[in-house]
Amino acid sequence: MIPYMDLNEQVDADFTRARRRARLRALGARIRREHTPNRLLSFEDLRRELAANNRRHRGRRVVEVEQIVGSVGRWKDFDRSFLPARASVGQRWKRIDRAFQRGEDLPPVELYEIGDSYFVVDGHHRVSVARYHEVPTLEAAVAEFHPKLPAAPTPATSKSA
């Protein structure tokens, strides 16, 4: 007979696996001596670099999760694949994962768009859980920024290990 996990055990196991993947990815980057950190891109850094100061609300749309590459303010909390980089995000991450496992409707995430890339304003944990479970798209409220300087291509994100 196969023992089944209850929901809380499943959520704890999901977070443990997600943290392990993040740590292994960070270790792999160090071993390979990669020059780019395994952190999310910072929206503020890119916005300043491209002189993108003109925000225009675009409303709700469905966004490919793979196009979400950075964060507004929380770029240290998650790695490049939106895996939790810090244990301190665990309680909230587990709460979102529990809601996901129950099939509950979650509110749309809030994103800023520059070019073909999106940056999370609100909903970091929802994006992280979606990436962990390989959800292809999310509903999002999007505000678009148009750079005055030509946009440099954003580094492609790799699939989670």
PDB file of C-alpha atoms in Angstrom:
ATOM      1  CA  MET A   1       0.000   0.000   0.000  1.00  0.00           C
ATOM      2  CA  ILE A   2       1.297   3.453  -0.916  1.00  0.00           C
ATOM      3  CA  PRO A   3       1.079   6.005   1.897  1.00  0.00           C
ATOM      4  CA  TYR A   4      -0.502   9.262   0.767  1.00  0.00           C
ATOM      5  CA  MET A   5       0.563  12.696   1.970  1.00  0.00           C
ATOM      6  CA  ASP A   6      -1.952  15.073   3.387  1.00  0.00           C
ATOM      7  CA  LEU A   7      -2.065  18.553   1.903  1.00  0.00           C
ATOM      8  CA  ASN A   8       0.212  20.121   4.528  1.00  0.00           C
ATOM      9  CA  GLU A   9       2.856  17.425   4.009  1.00  0.00           C
ATOM     10  CA  GLN A  10       2.643  17.936   0.245  1.00  0.00           C
ATOM     11  CA  VAL A  11       3.059  21.713   0.579  1.00  0.00           C
ATOM     12  CA  ASP A  12       6.048  21.261   2.921  1.00  0.00           C
ATOM     13  CA  ALA A  13       7.613  18.787   0.482  1.00  0.00           C
ATOM     14  CA  ASP A  14       7.040  21.169  -2.460  1.00  0.00           C
ATOM     15  CA  PHE A  15       8.782  24.034  -0.663  1.00  0.00           C
ATOM     16  CA  THR A  16      11.665  21.805   0.414  1.00  0.00           C
ATOM     17  CA  ARG A  17      12.146  20.632  -3.196  1.00  0.00           C
ATOM     18  CA  ALA A  18      11.909  24.175  -4.552  1.00  0.00           C
ATOM     19  CA  ARG A  19      14.533  25.435  -2.056  1.00  0.00           C
ATOM     20  CA  ARG A  20      16.785  22.459  -2.844  1.00  0.00           C
ATOM     21  CA  ARG A  21      16.547  23.204  -6.576  1.00  0.00           C
ATOM     22  CA  ALA A  22      17.410  26.851  -5.931  1.00  0.00           C
ATOM     23  CA  ARG A  23      20.439  25.923  -3.819  1.00  0.00           C
ATOM     24  CA  LEU A  24      21.646  23.396  -6.402  1.00  0.00           C
ATOM     25  CA  ARG A  25      21.278  25.959  -9.195  1.00  0.00           C
ATOM     26  CA  ALA A  26      23.267  28.513  -7.162  1.00  0.00           C
ATOM     27  CA  LEU A  27      25.969  25.951  -6.409  1.00  0.00           C
ATOM     28  CA  GLY A  28      26.138  24.942 -10.073  1.00  0.00           C
ATOM     29  CA  ALA A  29      26.538  28.579 -11.122  1.00  0.00           C
ATOM     30  CA  ARG A  30      29.397  29.007  -8.632  1.00  0.00           C
ATOM     31  CA  ILE A  31      31.107  25.817  -9.786  1.00  0.00           C
ATOM     32  CA  ARG A  32      30.820  26.900 -13.431  1.00  0.00           C
ATOM     33  CA  ARG A  33      32.083  30.338 -12.375  1.00  0.00           C
ATOM     34  CA  GLU A  34      29.262  32.059 -14.205  1.00  0.00           C
ATOM     35  CA  HIS A  35      29.686  35.810 -14.206  1.00  0.00           C
ATOM     36  CA  THR A  36      25.988  36.587 -14.090  1.00  0.00           C
ATOM     37  CA  PRO A  37      24.329  35.994 -10.734  1.00  0.00           C
ATOM     38  CA  ASN A  38      21.481  33.532 -10.484  1.00  0.00           C
ATOM     39  CA  ARG A  39      19.198  36.306  -9.181  1.00  0.00           C
ATOM     40  CA  LEU A  40      16.185  37.793 -10.848  1.00  0.00           C
ATOM     41  CA  LEU A  41      16.698  40.902 -12.914  1.00  0.00           C
ATOM     42  CA  SER A  42      16.020  44.166 -11.105  1.00  0.00           C
ATOM     43  CA  PHE A  43      13.354  46.274 -12.792  1.00  0.00           C
ATOM     44  CA  GLU A  44      14.740  49.506 -11.352  1.00  0.00           C
ATOM     45  CA  ASP A  45      18.230  48.818 -12.718  1.00  0.00           C
ATOM     46  CA  LEU A  46      16.868  48.079 -16.200  1.00  0.00           C
ATOM     47  CA  ARG A  47      14.418  51.007 -16.099  1.00  0.00           C
ATOM     48  CA  ARG A  48      17.236  53.444 -15.258  1.00  0.00           C
ATOM     49  CA  GLU A  49      19.561  51.912 -17.850  1.00  0.00           C
ATOM     50  CA  LEU A  50      16.935  52.272 -20.608  1.00  0.00           C
ATOM     51  CA  ALA A  51      15.468  55.563 -19.351  1.00  0.00           C
ATOM     52  CA  ALA A  52      11.990  54.024 -19.302  1.00  0.00           C
ATOM     53  CA  ASN A  53       9.950  56.427 -17.184  1.00  0.00           C
ATOM     54  CA  ASN A  54       6.643  56.486 -19.041  1.00  0.00           C
ATOM     55  CA  ARG A  55       4.200  53.968 -17.567  1.00  0.00           C
ATOM     56  CA  ARG A  56       0.977  53.130 -19.388  1.00  0.00           C
ATOM     57  CA  HIS A  57      -1.606  50.752 -17.932  1.00  0.00           C
ATOM     58  CA  ARG A  58      -2.520  48.022 -20.419  1.00  0.00           C
ATOM     59  CA  GLY A  59      -5.181  46.208 -18.391  1.00  0.00           C
ATOM     60  CA  ARG A  60      -5.485  42.506 -17.788  1.00  0.00           C
ATOM     61  CA  ARG A  61      -3.986  39.907 -20.069  1.00  0.00           C
ATOM     62  CA  VAL A  62      -2.681  36.371 -20.023  1.00  0.00           C
ATOM     63  CA  VAL A  63       1.122  36.289 -19.807  1.00  0.00           C
ATOM     64  CA  GLU A  64       3.524  33.414 -20.471  1.00  0.00           C
ATOM     65  CA  VAL A  65       5.210  32.613 -17.164  1.00  0.00           C
ATOM     66  CA  GLU A  66       8.573  32.110 -18.940  1.00  0.00           C
ATOM     67  CA  GLN A  67       8.518  35.800 -19.963  1.00  0.00           C
ATOM     68  CA  ILE A  68       8.517  36.909 -16.312  1.00  0.00           C
ATOM     69  CA  VAL A  69      12.227  37.498 -15.719  1.00  0.00           C
ATOM     70  CA  GLY A  70      12.550  39.984 -12.895  1.00  0.00           C
ATOM     71  CA  SER A  71      11.154  41.848  -9.956  1.00  0.00           C
ATOM     72  CA  VAL A  72      10.347  45.287  -8.695  1.00  0.00           C
ATOM     73  CA  GLY A  73      12.076  45.274  -5.321  1.00  0.00           C
ATOM     74  CA  ARG A  74      12.214  41.566  -4.415  1.00  0.00           C
ATOM     75  CA  TRP A  75      14.895  40.326  -6.809  1.00  0.00           C
ATOM     76  CA  LYS A  76      16.972  38.865  -3.949  1.00  0.00           C
ATOM     77  CA  ASP A  77      14.167  36.619  -2.641  1.00  0.00           C
ATOM     78  CA  PHE A  78      13.907  34.373  -5.713  1.00  0.00           C
ATOM     79  CA  ASP A  79      16.413  32.989  -8.199  1.00  0.00           C
ATOM     80  CA  ARG A  80      16.418  33.398 -11.981  1.00  0.00           C
ATOM     81  CA  SER A  81      13.852  30.586 -12.294  1.00  0.00           C
ATOM     82  CA  PHE A  82      11.676  32.119  -9.569  1.00  0.00           C
ATOM     83  CA  LEU A  83      12.589  29.392  -7.108  1.00  0.00           C
ATOM     84  CA  PRO A  84      12.700  30.611  -3.488  1.00  0.00           C
ATOM     85  CA  ALA A  85      16.253  31.783  -2.759  1.00  0.00           C
ATOM     86  CA  ARG A  86      15.520  32.452   0.919  1.00  0.00           C
ATOM     87  CA  ALA A  87      13.904  30.306   3.563  1.00  0.00           C
ATOM     88  CA  SER A  88      12.128  33.414   4.872  1.00  0.00           C
ATOM     89  CA  VAL A  89       9.635  33.288   1.975  1.00  0.00           C
ATOM     90  CA  GLY A  90       8.493  29.817   3.054  1.00  0.00           C
ATOM     91  CA  GLN A  91       5.354  30.594   5.030  1.00  0.00           C
ATOM     92  CA  ARG A  92       3.783  32.700   2.292  1.00  0.00           C
ATOM     93  CA  TRP A  93       5.004  30.347  -0.474  1.00  0.00           C
ATOM     94  CA  LYS A  94       3.376  27.393   1.282  1.00  0.00           C
ATOM     95  CA  ARG A  95       0.114  29.284   1.728  1.00  0.00           C
ATOM     96  CA  ILE A  96      -0.008  30.049  -2.019  1.00  0.00           C
ATOM     97  CA  ASP A  97       0.956  26.446  -2.865  1.00  0.00           C
ATOM     98  CA  ARG A  98      -1.824  25.174  -0.589  1.00  0.00           C
ATOM     99  CA  ALA A  99      -4.353  27.389  -2.389  1.00  0.00           C
ATOM    100  CA  PHE A 100      -2.985  26.192  -5.755  1.00  0.00           C
ATOM    101  CA  GLN A 101      -3.276  22.526  -4.682  1.00  0.00           C
ATOM    102  CA  ARG A 102      -6.893  23.118  -3.614  1.00  0.00           C
ATOM    103  CA  GLY A 103      -7.704  24.687  -6.984  1.00  0.00           C
ATOM    104  CA  GLU A 104      -8.598  28.040  -5.446  1.00  0.00           C
ATOM    105  CA  ASP A 105      -8.757  31.112  -7.650  1.00  0.00           C
ATOM    106  CA  LEU A 106      -5.835  33.415  -6.991  1.00  0.00           C
ATOM    107  CA  PRO A 107      -5.882  37.107  -7.894  1.00  0.00           C
ATOM    108  CA  PRO A 108      -3.996  38.224 -11.005  1.00  0.00           C
ATOM    109  CA  VAL A 109      -0.364  39.147 -10.520  1.00  0.00           C
ATOM    110  CA  GLU A 110       0.717  42.728 -11.190  1.00  0.00           C
ATOM    111  CA  LEU A 111       3.494  43.119 -13.752  1.00  0.00           C
ATOM    112  CA  TYR A 112       5.551  45.814 -15.464  1.00  0.00           C
ATOM    113  CA  GLU A 113       6.447  45.161 -19.085  1.00  0.00           C
ATOM    114  CA  ILE A 114       9.544  46.371 -20.924  1.00  0.00           C
ATOM    115  CA  GLY A 115       9.881  44.965 -24.424  1.00  0.00           C
ATOM    116  CA  ASP A 116       8.988  41.262 -24.274  1.00  0.00           C
ATOM    117  CA  SER A 117       9.942  40.895 -20.618  1.00  0.00           C
ATOM    118  CA  TYR A 118       7.847  41.185 -17.487  1.00  0.00           C
ATOM    119  CA  PHE A 119       8.781  42.167 -13.932  1.00  0.00           C
ATOM    120  CA  VAL A 120       6.679  41.309 -10.876  1.00  0.00           C
ATOM    121  CA  VAL A 121       5.279  44.197  -8.857  1.00  0.00           C
ATOM    122  CA  ASP A 122       2.854  42.084  -6.806  1.00  0.00           C
ATOM    123  CA  GLY A 123       2.541  38.304  -6.846  1.00  0.00           C
ATOM    124  CA  HIS A 124       6.106  37.001  -6.486  1.00  0.00           C
ATOM    125  CA  HIS A 125       4.985  33.928  -4.545  1.00  0.00           C
ATOM    126  CA  ARG A 126       2.181  33.207  -7.052  1.00  0.00           C
ATOM    127  CA  VAL A 127       4.696  33.360  -9.909  1.00  0.00           C
ATOM    128  CA  SER A 128       7.119  31.148  -7.983  1.00  0.00           C
ATOM    129  CA  VAL A 129       4.488  28.497  -7.261  1.00  0.00           C
ATOM    130  CA  ALA A 130       3.284  28.633 -10.873  1.00  0.00           C
ATOM    131  CA  ARG A 131       6.856  28.143 -12.157  1.00  0.00           C
ATOM    132  CA  TYR A 132       7.426  25.283  -9.715  1.00  0.00           C
ATOM    133  CA  HIS A 133       4.279  23.504 -10.958  1.00  0.00           C
ATOM    134  CA  GLU A 134       5.098  24.349 -14.598  1.00  0.00           C
ATOM    135  CA  VAL A 135       1.956  26.413 -15.141  1.00  0.00           C
ATOM    136  CA  PRO A 136       2.413  27.948 -18.628  1.00  0.00           C
ATOM    137  CA  THR A 137       0.425  31.192 -18.229  1.00  0.00           C
ATOM    138  CA  LEU A 138      -0.910  33.539 -15.565  1.00  0.00           C
ATOM    139  CA  GLU A 139      -3.508  36.265 -15.596  1.00  0.00           C
ATOM    140  CA  ALA A 140      -1.879  39.629 -14.947  1.00  0.00           C
ATOM    141  CA  ALA A 141      -2.613  43.327 -14.664  1.00  0.00           C
ATOM    142  CA  VAL A 142       0.078  44.879 -16.855  1.00  0.00           C
ATOM    143  CA  ALA A 143       1.623  48.338 -17.007  1.00  0.00           C
ATOM    144  CA  GLU A 144       3.940  48.919 -19.952  1.00  0.00           C
ATOM    145  CA  PHE A 145       7.113  51.010 -20.004  1.00  0.00           C
ATOM    146  CA  HIS A 146       8.616  52.267 -23.267  1.00  0.00           C
ATOM    147  CA  PRO A 147      12.368  52.808 -23.112  1.00  0.00           C
ATOM    148  CA  LYS A 148      13.941  55.897 -24.643  1.00  0.00           C
ATOM    149  CA  LEU A 149      17.042  53.808 -25.366  1.00  0.00           C
ATOM    150  CA  PRO A 150      16.923  50.600 -27.404  1.00  0.00           C
ATOM    151  CA  ALA A 151      16.342  47.587 -25.201  1.00  0.00           C
ATOM    152  CA  ALA A 152      19.137  45.125 -24.793  1.00  0.00           C
ATOM    153  CA  PRO A 153      17.949  41.541 -24.982  1.00  0.00           C
ATOM    154  CA  THR A 154      17.208  40.090 -21.566  1.00  0.00           C
ATOM    155  CA  PRO A 155      19.007  36.873 -20.733  1.00  0.00           C
ATOM    156  CA  ALA A 156      16.893  33.786 -21.369  1.00  0.00           C
ATOM    157  CA  THR A 157      15.769  31.947 -18.304  1.00  0.00           C
ATOM    158  CA  SER A 158      16.380  28.257 -18.133  1.00  0.00           C
ATOM    159  CA  LYS A 159      13.890  25.680 -16.961  1.00  0.00           C
ATOM    160  CA  SER A 160      14.052  24.752 -13.319  1.00  0.00           C
ATOM    161  CA  ALA A 161      16.206  21.804 -12.519  1.00  0.00           C
TER     162      ALA A 161
END
